[in-house]
PDB file of C-alpha atoms in Angstrom:
ATOM      1  CA  MET A   1      59.520  74.510-102.731  1.00 43.00           C
ATOM      2  CA  ALA A   2      60.426  77.564-100.674  1.00 44.00           C
ATOM      3  CA  ARG A   3      59.415  80.883-102.122  1.00 43.00           C
ATOM      4  CA  ASN A   4      59.735  84.521-101.177  1.00 48.00           C
ATOM      5  CA  ILE A   5      56.587  85.170 -99.105  1.00 48.00           C
ATOM      6  CA  PHE A   6      57.403  88.847 -98.565  1.00 47.00           C
ATOM      7  CA  SER A   7      56.319  91.707-100.762  1.00 42.00           C
ATOM      8  CA  SER A   8      58.742  94.606-101.056  1.00 38.00           C
ATOM      9  CA  HIS A   9      56.895  96.227 -98.167  1.00 38.00           C
ATOM     10  CA  SER A  10      57.185  93.130 -95.979  1.00 45.00           C
ATOM     11  CA  ALA A  11      60.854  92.648 -96.786  1.00 42.00           C
ATOM     12  CA  ALA A  12      61.551  96.178 -95.701  1.00 40.00           C
ATOM     13  CA  ALA A  13      59.574  95.606 -92.513  1.00 41.00           C
ATOM     14  CA  SER A  14      61.751  92.598 -91.750  1.00 42.00           C
ATOM     15  CA  ASP A  15      64.704  94.918 -91.325  1.00 42.00           C
ATOM     16  CA  LYS A  16      63.105  96.056 -88.082  1.00 42.00           C
ATOM     17  CA  ALA A  17      63.812  94.501 -84.707  1.00 52.00           C
ATOM     18  CA  SER A  18      60.064  93.844 -84.444  1.00 70.00           C
ATOM     19  CA  SER A  19      60.390  90.809 -86.742  1.00 85.00           C
ATOM     20  CA  VAL A  20      62.062  87.490 -86.041  1.00 93.00           C
ATOM     21  CA  VAL A  21      62.557  84.280 -88.043  1.00 96.00           C
ATOM     22  CA  VAL A  22      62.210  81.092 -86.029  1.00 97.00           C
ATOM     23  CA  ILE A  23      63.589  77.950 -87.684  1.00 97.00           C
ATOM     24  CA  GLY A  24      62.441  74.690 -86.166  1.00 96.00           C
ATOM     25  CA  LEU A  25      58.934  74.755 -84.635  1.00 96.00           C
ATOM     26  CA  GLY A  26      59.246  71.972 -82.081  1.00 93.00           C
ATOM     27  CA  ARG A  27      58.310  72.472 -78.434  1.00 91.00           C
ATOM     28  CA  PHE A  28      60.992  75.130 -77.880  1.00 92.00           C
ATOM     29  CA  GLY A  29      60.845  76.964 -81.196  1.00 94.00           C
ATOM     30  CA  GLY A  30      57.069  76.764 -81.412  1.00 94.00           C
ATOM     31  CA  SER A  31      56.373  78.126 -77.956  1.00 93.00           C
ATOM     32  CA  LEU A  32      58.969  80.882 -78.489  1.00 93.00           C
ATOM     33  CA  ALA A  33      57.403  81.852 -81.815  1.00 94.00           C
ATOM     34  CA  LEU A  34      53.930  82.008 -80.332  1.00 94.00           C
ATOM     35  CA  GLU A  35      55.140  84.136 -77.442  1.00 92.00           C
ATOM     36  CA  LEU A  36      56.855  86.540 -79.835  1.00 92.00           C
ATOM     37  CA  GLU A  37      53.646  86.703 -81.881  1.00 91.00           C
ATOM     38  CA  ALA A  38      51.613  87.426 -78.725  1.00 90.00           C
ATOM     39  CA  GLN A  39      53.948  90.369 -78.007  1.00 86.00           C
ATOM     40  CA  GLY A  40      53.196  91.902 -81.391  1.00 88.00           C
ATOM     41  CA  THR A  41      56.307  90.662 -83.183  1.00 88.00           C
ATOM     42  CA  GLU A  42      56.115  89.709 -86.824  1.00 89.00           C
ATOM     43  CA  VAL A  43      57.249  86.088 -86.939  1.00 93.00           C
ATOM     44  CA  LEU A  44      58.333  83.938 -89.867  1.00 95.00           C
ATOM     45  CA  GLY A  45      58.228  80.294 -88.808  1.00 97.00           C
ATOM     46  CA  ILE A  46      60.121  77.679 -90.841  1.00 97.00           C
ATOM     47  CA  ASP A  47      60.012  73.921 -90.414  1.00 97.00           C
ATOM     48  CA  ALA A  48      60.764  70.890 -92.579  1.00 95.00           C
ATOM     49  CA  SER A  49      57.586  69.085 -91.467  1.00 95.00           C
ATOM     50  CA  ALA A  50      54.356  69.723 -93.387  1.00 96.00           C
ATOM     51  CA  ASP A  51      52.266  68.617 -90.399  1.00 96.00           C
ATOM     52  CA  ILE A  52      54.022  71.041 -88.015  1.00 96.00           C
ATOM     53  CA  VAL A  53      53.717  73.906 -90.526  1.00 96.00           C
ATOM     54  CA  GLN A  54      50.007  73.165 -90.918  1.00 96.00           C
ATOM     55  CA  SER A  55      49.513  73.227 -87.129  1.00 96.00           C
ATOM     56  CA  TYR A  56      50.906  76.799 -86.956  1.00 95.00           C
ATOM     57  CA  ASN A  57      49.014  78.102 -90.015  1.00 92.00           C
ATOM     58  CA  GLY A  58      46.968  81.118 -88.881  1.00 89.00           C
ATOM     59  CA  ARG A  59      48.796  81.288 -85.533  1.00 91.00           C
ATOM     60  CA  LEU A  60      51.963  82.944 -86.828  1.00 91.00           C
ATOM     61  CA  THR A  61      52.375  85.918 -89.189  1.00 85.00           C
ATOM     62  CA  HIS A  62      54.012  83.622 -91.762  1.00 93.00           C
ATOM     63  CA  VAL A  63      54.793  79.913 -91.558  1.00 96.00           C
ATOM     64  CA  VAL A  64      56.493  77.980 -94.344  1.00 96.00           C
ATOM     65  CA  ARG A  65      57.734  74.474 -95.010  1.00 97.00           C
ATOM     66  CA  ALA A  66      61.336  74.594 -96.229  1.00 97.00           C
ATOM     67  CA  ASP A  67      64.719  72.904 -95.972  1.00 97.00           C
ATOM     68  CA  SER A  68      66.645  75.393 -93.871  1.00 97.00           C
ATOM     69  CA  THR A  69      69.969  73.716 -94.618  1.00 96.00           C
ATOM     70  CA  LYS A  70      69.713  75.078 -98.196  1.00 96.00           C
ATOM     71  CA  GLU A  71      71.070  78.592 -98.625  1.00 96.00           C
ATOM     72  CA  GLU A  72      68.842  79.297-101.617  1.00 96.00           C
ATOM     73  CA  ALA A  73      65.717  78.385 -99.628  1.00 96.00           C
ATOM     74  CA  LEU A  74      66.733  80.803 -96.891  1.00 96.00           C
ATOM     75  CA  ARG A  75      67.369  83.547 -99.418  1.00 95.00           C
ATOM     76  CA  GLN A  76      63.994  82.983-101.106  1.00 95.00           C
ATOM     77  CA  LEU A  77      62.375  83.418 -97.694  1.00 95.00           C
ATOM     78  CA  SER A  78      64.316  86.666 -97.107  1.00 93.00           C
ATOM     79  CA  VAL A  79      65.990  85.287 -93.988  1.00 94.00           C
ATOM     80  CA  HIS A  80      69.017  87.431 -94.771  1.00 91.00           C
ATOM     81  CA  GLU A  81      66.749  90.491 -94.430  1.00 90.00           C
ATOM     82  CA  PHE A  82      65.901  89.832 -90.772  1.00 91.00           C
ATOM     83  CA  ASP A  83      67.797  91.308 -87.870  1.00 86.00           C
ATOM     84  CA  ARG A  84      67.179  88.338 -85.570  1.00 93.00           C
ATOM     85  CA  ALA A  85      66.868  84.574 -86.032  1.00 95.00           C
ATOM     86  CA  VAL A  86      66.297  81.692 -83.670  1.00 96.00           C
ATOM     87  CA  VAL A  87      67.530  78.260 -84.762  1.00 96.00           C
ATOM     88  CA  GLY A  88      65.373  76.002 -82.612  1.00 95.00           C
ATOM     89  CA  ILE A  89      66.291  72.725 -84.316  1.00 94.00           C
ATOM     90  CA  GLY A  90      67.211  70.247 -81.609  1.00 80.00           C
ATOM     91  CA  SER A  91      66.528  66.693 -82.787  1.00 81.00           C
ATOM     92  CA  ASP A  92      68.812  66.899 -85.840  1.00 91.00           C
ATOM     93  CA  ILE A  93      72.235  68.276 -84.869  1.00 94.00           C
ATOM     94  CA  GLU A  94      73.497  68.184 -88.453  1.00 96.00           C
ATOM     95  CA  ALA A  95      70.555  70.278 -89.662  1.00 96.00           C
ATOM     96  CA  SER A  96      71.051  72.676 -86.742  1.00 96.00           C
ATOM     97  CA  ILE A  97      74.727  73.199 -87.587  1.00 96.00           C
ATOM     98  CA  LEU A  98      74.182  73.504 -91.341  1.00 97.00           C
ATOM     99  CA  THR A  99      71.293  75.930 -90.911  1.00 97.00           C
ATOM    100  CA  THR A 100      73.281  78.050 -88.500  1.00 96.00           C
ATOM    101  CA  SER A 101      76.341  78.111 -90.761  1.00 96.00           C
ATOM    102  CA  ARG A 102      74.186  79.189 -93.759  1.00 96.00           C
ATOM    103  CA  ILE A 103      72.772  82.117 -91.780  1.00 96.00           C
ATOM    104  CA  LEU A 104      76.211  83.111 -90.482  1.00 95.00           C
ATOM    105  CA  LYS A 105      77.323  83.483 -94.101  1.00 93.00           C
ATOM    106  CA  PHE A 106      74.765  86.271 -94.499  1.00 92.00           C
ATOM    107  CA  GLN A 107      76.457  88.230 -91.637  1.00 83.00           C
ATOM    108  CA  ARG A 108      72.868  88.902 -90.586  1.00 82.00           C
ATOM    109  CA  PRO A 109      70.587  88.188 -88.748  1.00 87.00           C
ATOM    110  CA  GLN A 110      71.817  87.999 -85.185  1.00 92.00           C
ATOM    111  CA  ILE A 111      71.447  84.347 -84.170  1.00 95.00           C
ATOM    112  CA  TRP A 112      70.128  82.539 -81.114  1.00 95.00           C
ATOM    113  CA  ALA A 113      70.707  78.803 -81.545  1.00 95.00           C
ATOM    114  CA  LYS A 114      69.428  75.913 -79.427  1.00 94.00           C
ATOM    115  CA  ALA A 115      71.899  73.230 -78.354  1.00 94.00           C
ATOM    116  CA  ILE A 116      70.876  69.847 -76.947  1.00 92.00           C
ATOM    117  CA  SER A 117      74.275  68.870 -75.534  1.00 91.00           C
ATOM    118  CA  GLU A 118      77.580  70.353 -74.455  1.00 91.00           C
ATOM    119  CA  PRO A 119      79.389  69.236 -77.673  1.00 94.00           C
ATOM    120  CA  HIS A 120      76.534  70.737 -79.740  1.00 94.00           C
ATOM    121  CA  ALA A 121      76.854  74.005 -77.813  1.00 93.00           C
ATOM    122  CA  GLU A 122      80.624  73.954 -78.263  1.00 95.00           C
ATOM    123  CA  ILE A 123      80.343  73.534 -82.020  1.00 96.00           C
ATOM    124  CA  LEU A 124      77.821  76.371 -82.316  1.00 95.00           C
ATOM    125  CA  GLY A 125      80.145  78.583 -80.290  1.00 95.00           C
ATOM    126  CA  GLN A 126      83.081  77.697 -82.534  1.00 95.00           C
ATOM    127  CA  LEU A 127      81.003  78.635 -85.555  1.00 95.00           C
ATOM    128  CA  GLY A 128      80.623  82.108 -84.094  1.00 94.00           C
ATOM    129  CA  VAL A 129      77.142  82.029 -82.517  1.00 94.00           C
ATOM    130  CA  GLU A 130      77.080  84.495 -79.665  1.00 89.00           C
ATOM    131  CA  HIS A 131      73.785  83.316 -78.151  1.00 92.00           C
ATOM    132  CA  VAL A 132      73.736  79.552 -77.565  1.00 93.00           C
ATOM    133  CA  ILE A 133      70.652  78.381 -75.694  1.00 89.00           C
ATOM    134  CA  ARG A 134      70.347  75.129 -73.737  1.00 90.00           C
ATOM    135  CA  PRO A 135      66.724  75.239 -72.511  1.00 87.00           C
ATOM    136  CA  GLU A 136      66.568  71.921 -70.692  1.00 83.00           C
ATOM    137  CA  HIS A 137      70.021  72.373 -69.104  1.00 80.00           C
ATOM    138  CA  ASP A 138      69.294  75.976 -68.035  1.00 79.00           C
ATOM    139  CA  MET A 139      65.843  75.154 -66.698  1.00 80.00           C
ATOM    140  CA  GLY A 140      67.221  72.202 -64.764  1.00 80.00           C
ATOM    141  CA  LYS A 141      69.775  74.445 -63.060  1.00 75.00           C
ATOM    142  CA  ARG A 142      67.133  77.044 -62.298  1.00 75.00           C
ATOM    143  CA  VAL A 143      64.651  74.598 -60.860  1.00 79.00           C
ATOM    144  CA  ALA A 144      67.372  73.005 -58.724  1.00 77.00           C
ATOM    145  CA  HIS A 145      67.810  76.351 -56.963  1.00 70.00           C
ATOM    146  CA  LEU A 146      64.054  76.764 -56.507  1.00 75.00           C
ATOM    147  CA  VAL A 147      63.767  73.299 -54.982  1.00 75.00           C
ATOM    148  CA  LEU A 148      66.095  74.377 -52.192  1.00 67.00           C
ATOM    149  CA  GLY A 149      63.237  76.502 -50.850  1.00 65.00           C
ATOM    150  CA  SER A 150      64.842  79.781 -49.839  1.00 73.00           C
ATOM    151  CA  ILE A 151      65.182  81.015 -53.430  1.00 85.00           C
ATOM    152  CA  LEU A 152      61.958  82.057 -55.174  1.00 86.00           C
ATOM    153  CA  ASP A 153      63.389  82.729 -58.627  1.00 89.00           C
ATOM    154  CA  TYR A 154      66.828  82.496 -60.183  1.00 87.00           C
ATOM    155  CA  VAL A 155      68.359  83.956 -63.331  1.00 88.00           C
ATOM    156  CA  GLU A 156      71.967  83.208 -64.267  1.00 85.00           C
ATOM    157  CA  PHE A 157      73.901  85.346 -66.740  1.00 86.00           C
ATOM    158  CA  GLU A 158      77.341  84.893 -68.216  1.00 78.00           C
ATOM    159  CA  ASP A 159      80.534  85.827 -66.366  1.00 81.00           C
ATOM    160  CA  ASP A 160      79.321  84.254 -63.077  1.00 86.00           C
ATOM    161  CA  PHE A 161      76.578  86.840 -62.482  1.00 92.00           C
ATOM    162  CA  VAL A 162      73.103  86.014 -61.116  1.00 92.00           C
ATOM    163  CA  MET A 163      69.913  87.718 -59.979  1.00 95.00           C
ATOM    164  CA  ILE A 164      67.864  86.000 -57.280  1.00 93.00           C
ATOM    165  CA  ARG A 165      64.386  86.628 -55.894  1.00 94.00           C
ATOM    166  CA  THR A 166      64.249  85.702 -52.231  1.00 94.00           C
ATOM    167  CA  SER A 167      63.183  86.904 -48.780  1.00 94.00           C
ATOM    168  CA  PRO A 168      65.505  89.255 -46.866  1.00 95.00           C
ATOM    169  CA  PRO A 169      67.763  87.481 -44.383  1.00 95.00           C
ATOM    170  CA  SER A 170      67.463  88.600 -40.733  1.00 94.00           C
ATOM    171  CA  ALA A 171      70.841  90.356 -40.971  1.00 94.00           C
ATOM    172  CA  VAL A 172      69.434  93.007 -43.357  1.00 96.00           C
ATOM    173  CA  ARG A 173      65.975  93.603 -41.882  1.00 96.00           C
ATOM    174  CA  ASP A 174      64.635  96.610 -39.953  1.00 96.00           C
ATOM    175  CA  ARG A 175      67.490  98.987 -40.814  1.00 96.00           C
ATOM    176  CA  PRO A 176      68.055 101.285 -43.833  1.00 96.00           C
ATOM    177  CA  LEU A 177      70.093  99.599 -46.574  1.00 96.00           C
ATOM    178  CA  GLY A 178      72.468 102.559 -46.660  1.00 95.00           C
ATOM    179  CA  VAL A 179      73.909 101.695 -43.239  1.00 96.00           C
ATOM    180  CA  LEU A 180      74.326  97.970 -43.815  1.00 95.00           C
ATOM    181  CA  GLY A 181      77.358  97.916 -46.132  1.00 94.00           C
ATOM    182  CA  LEU A 182      76.041  94.959 -48.109  1.00 95.00           C
ATOM    183  CA  ARG A 183      78.701  95.045 -50.806  1.00 94.00           C
ATOM    184  CA  ASP A 184      81.538  95.093 -48.295  1.00 95.00           C
ATOM    185  CA  LYS A 185      80.026  92.447 -46.025  1.00 95.00           C
ATOM    186  CA  PHE A 186      78.378  90.103 -48.497  1.00 96.00           C
ATOM    187  CA  GLY A 187      79.469  91.180 -52.003  1.00 96.00           C
ATOM    188  CA  VAL A 188      75.891  91.658 -53.213  1.00 97.00           C
ATOM    189  CA  THR A 189      73.435  94.438 -54.039  1.00 97.00           C
ATOM    190  CA  ILE A 190      69.703  94.468 -53.286  1.00 97.00           C
ATOM    191  CA  VAL A 191      68.212  96.238 -56.298  1.00 97.00           C
ATOM    192  CA  ALA A 192      64.447  95.907 -55.808  1.00 97.00           C
ATOM    193  CA  VAL A 193      61.827  95.120 -53.160  1.00 97.00           C
ATOM    194  CA  LYS A 194      58.185  94.073 -53.199  1.00 96.00           C
ATOM    195  CA  ARG A 195      55.958  94.623 -50.200  1.00 95.00           C
ATOM    196  CA  PRO A 196      53.063  92.208 -49.486  1.00 94.00           C
ATOM    197  CA  GLY A 197      50.225  93.079 -51.848  1.00 93.00           C
ATOM    198  CA  GLY A 198      52.391  95.705 -53.583  1.00 94.00           C
ATOM    199  CA  THR A 199      54.457  95.944 -56.744  1.00 96.00           C
ATOM    200  CA  TRP A 200      58.196  95.830 -57.358  1.00 96.00           C
ATOM    201  CA  GLY A 201      60.149  99.049 -56.766  1.00 96.00           C
ATOM    202  CA  HIS A 202      63.795 100.102 -56.796  1.00 97.00           C
ATOM    203  CA  THR A 203      65.608 100.208 -53.463  1.00 97.00           C
ATOM    204  CA  THR A 204      67.395 103.281 -52.124  1.00 96.00           C
ATOM    205  CA  ALA A 205      69.757 103.903 -49.230  1.00 95.00           C
ATOM    206  CA  GLN A 206      66.710 104.731 -47.109  1.00 97.00           C
ATOM    207  CA  THR A 207      64.816 101.468 -47.890  1.00 97.00           C
ATOM    208  CA  VAL A 208      64.073  99.319 -44.847  1.00 97.00           C
ATOM    209  CA  LEU A 209      63.333  95.636 -45.370  1.00 97.00           C
ATOM    210  CA  TYR A 210      61.006  93.421 -43.370  1.00 96.00           C
ATOM    211  CA  ASP A 211      60.597  89.687 -43.032  1.00 94.00           C
ATOM    212  CA  ASP A 212      57.500  89.494 -45.269  1.00 95.00           C
ATOM    213  CA  ASP A 213      59.143  91.404 -48.152  1.00 96.00           C
ATOM    214  CA  GLN A 214      60.533  89.898 -51.334  1.00 96.00           C
ATOM    215  CA  ILE A 215      63.807  91.224 -52.751  1.00 96.00           C
ATOM    216  CA  ILE A 216      65.965  90.955 -55.863  1.00 97.00           C
ATOM    217  CA  VAL A 217      69.622  90.292 -55.059  1.00 97.00           C
ATOM    218  CA  GLN A 218      72.377  90.559 -57.647  1.00 96.00           C
ATOM    219  CA  GLY A 219      76.018  89.569 -57.515  1.00 95.00           C
ATOM    220  CA  SER A 220      78.379  86.733 -58.264  1.00 95.00           C
ATOM    221  CA  LYS A 221      76.833  83.248 -58.237  1.00 90.00           C
ATOM    222  CA  THR A 222      78.601  82.095 -55.084  1.00 92.00           C
ATOM    223  CA  LYS A 223      78.020  85.251 -53.041  1.00 95.00           C
ATOM    224  CA  ALA A 224      74.421  85.817 -54.111  1.00 93.00           C
ATOM    225  CA  GLU A 225      73.497  82.185 -53.414  1.00 90.00           C
ATOM    226  CA  ARG A 226      75.199  82.277 -50.029  1.00 92.00           C
ATOM    227  CA  PHE A 227      73.402  85.511 -49.123  1.00 94.00           C
ATOM    228  CA  SER A 228      70.027  84.167 -50.269  1.00 90.00           C
ATOM    229  CA  THR A 229      70.285  81.052 -48.106  1.00 87.00           C
ATOM    230  CA  MET A 230      71.137  82.958 -44.944  1.00 90.00           C
ATOM    231  CA  PRO A 231      68.493  82.603 -42.171  1.00 88.00           C
TER     232      PRO A 231
END
């Protein structure tokens, strides 16, 4: 039976952005919860499985077995007091949708919800979830770009915007960035550079790139990818 595990002090603390409730402690939710905990975040983990809950006992700030599809259970656990929640339930779409809809009724916390398919993601979006996550899908797309070889890292945002870590093409080496007209010629911006053995730093108009540098390029997906695969 779910119960309120927070004292009045803890409930107040859960108003802060430094606390997150993670519902569903499978591979995705569990690893996310542990990473948040490692960063000093107060985490409430919820799962329907007693074995999974037991495996996270002592590893998370709070971990509780509860049926997250029940509004009363969520209220007893003060889920409505949190600013942020992650619904990591993937294997049971019905439970994912019901849990998400219960939390949306609270008008708080802000929700990140995992989807395992395009229809699942579509339903979550229709419910009003602003942050729908598709870990396997997104990682597959990212790795596909890394496999190509010229791209070292790849992050895709909404609205067709990406940031790519790559090596500088020959067309932009050995001259200050300010004279190259990158936005006019290629439709991209180089925002950071890392020298061999050095650390990342912001670029300026005076920055000169060399073939052994690494750079961060930002722009539309098509233009940034095209630029990053130039010789």
